């Protein structure tokens, strides 16, 4: 699977972790909630830095820190996934 960070960056708001990331997280979450489909269980944006190569690379490069991930996860509806 492609890194989640690439999906965010394809929105044209810069690199994951830069200004616009929080707005992109809110946009994706809102779009998921508006889909006219039946859901079962959790349906939303998850930010798994230990499972996503792009998120892991961004953490190693210092593109974002834990407080940034917590802010992004605040608009995701679930929280931070480790």
Tab-separated table of C-alpha atoms in Angstrom:
chain	number	residue	atom	x	y	z
A	1	UNK	CA	0.000	0.000	0.000
A	2	UNK	CA	1.175	3.509	-0.675
A	3	UNK	CA	2.029	5.700	2.300
A	4	UNK	CA	-0.773	7.776	3.780
A	5	UNK	CA	1.470	10.823	3.559
A	6	UNK	CA	1.430	10.601	-0.242
A	7	UNK	CA	-2.357	10.803	-0.240
A	8	UNK	CA	-2.264	13.925	1.899
A	9	UNK	CA	0.410	15.516	-0.285
A	10	UNK	CA	-1.629	14.817	-3.430
A	11	UNK	CA	-4.160	17.352	-2.123
A	12	UNK	CA	-1.600	20.042	-2.953
A	13	UNK	CA	-1.205	21.360	0.577
A	14	UNK	CA	2.510	20.603	0.915
A	15	UNK	CA	4.285	17.844	2.774
A	16	UNK	CA	2.642	15.950	5.606
A	17	UNK	CA	3.418	17.811	8.807
A	18	UNK	CA	3.482	21.259	7.240
A	19	UNK	CA	0.823	23.909	7.444
A	20	UNK	CA	-2.381	22.463	6.018
A	21	UNK	CA	-2.034	18.960	7.450
A	22	UNK	CA	-4.629	19.555	10.163
A	23	UNK	CA	-7.081	20.955	7.594
A	24	UNK	CA	-6.436	17.969	5.315
A	25	UNK	CA	-7.090	15.538	8.183
A	26	UNK	CA	-10.385	17.294	8.916
A	27	UNK	CA	-11.283	17.282	5.206
A	28	UNK	CA	-10.635	13.552	4.823
A	29	UNK	CA	-12.553	12.751	8.019
A	30	UNK	CA	-15.513	14.854	6.925
A	31	UNK	CA	-15.548	13.246	3.482
A	32	UNK	CA	-15.502	9.747	4.974
A	33	UNK	CA	-18.421	10.580	7.256
A	34	UNK	CA	-20.474	11.929	4.343
A	35	UNK	CA	-20.146	8.835	2.133
A	36	UNK	CA	-23.583	7.298	1.500
A	37	UNK	CA	-22.558	3.795	2.542
A	38	UNK	CA	-23.464	1.526	5.405
A	39	UNK	CA	-20.584	1.095	7.827
A	40	UNK	CA	-19.760	-1.481	10.410
A	41	UNK	CA	-17.285	-0.674	13.141
A	42	UNK	CA	-14.762	2.124	12.841
A	43	UNK	CA	-14.861	4.155	9.637
A	44	UNK	CA	-12.517	7.093	9.675
A	45	UNK	CA	-8.995	8.361	9.274
A	46	UNK	CA	-6.289	6.562	11.228
A	47	UNK	CA	-2.713	7.801	11.541
A	48	UNK	CA	-0.569	4.724	12.336
A	49	UNK	CA	3.059	5.945	12.460
A	50	UNK	CA	4.350	2.477	13.290
A	51	UNK	CA	2.553	0.868	10.344
A	52	UNK	CA	2.783	3.499	7.602
A	53	UNK	CA	6.170	3.971	5.911
A	54	UNK	CA	5.500	7.607	5.059
A	55	UNK	CA	4.452	8.511	8.586
A	56	UNK	CA	7.457	6.633	9.992
A	57	UNK	CA	9.814	8.456	7.598
A	58	UNK	CA	8.274	11.821	8.521
A	59	UNK	CA	8.772	11.115	12.213
A	60	UNK	CA	12.398	10.098	11.652
A	61	UNK	CA	13.011	13.218	9.541
A	62	UNK	CA	11.420	15.485	12.148
A	63	UNK	CA	8.585	16.573	9.828
A	64	UNK	CA	6.199	16.315	12.771
A	65	UNK	CA	6.276	15.416	16.449
A	66	UNK	CA	3.937	13.603	18.786
A	67	UNK	CA	2.017	16.775	19.668
A	68	UNK	CA	1.392	17.319	15.935
A	69	UNK	CA	-0.002	13.789	15.533
A	70	UNK	CA	-2.228	14.326	18.545
A	71	UNK	CA	-3.592	17.523	16.993
A	72	UNK	CA	-4.235	15.771	13.665
A	73	UNK	CA	-5.929	12.860	15.403
A	74	UNK	CA	-8.204	15.247	17.300
A	75	UNK	CA	-10.171	15.834	14.089
A	76	UNK	CA	-10.137	12.153	13.057
A	77	UNK	CA	-12.773	10.966	15.490
A	78	UNK	CA	-10.682	8.169	17.001
A	79	UNK	CA	-7.355	9.379	18.248
A	80	UNK	CA	-3.780	8.314	17.682
A	81	UNK	CA	-3.133	4.733	16.621
A	82	UNK	CA	0.209	3.297	17.639
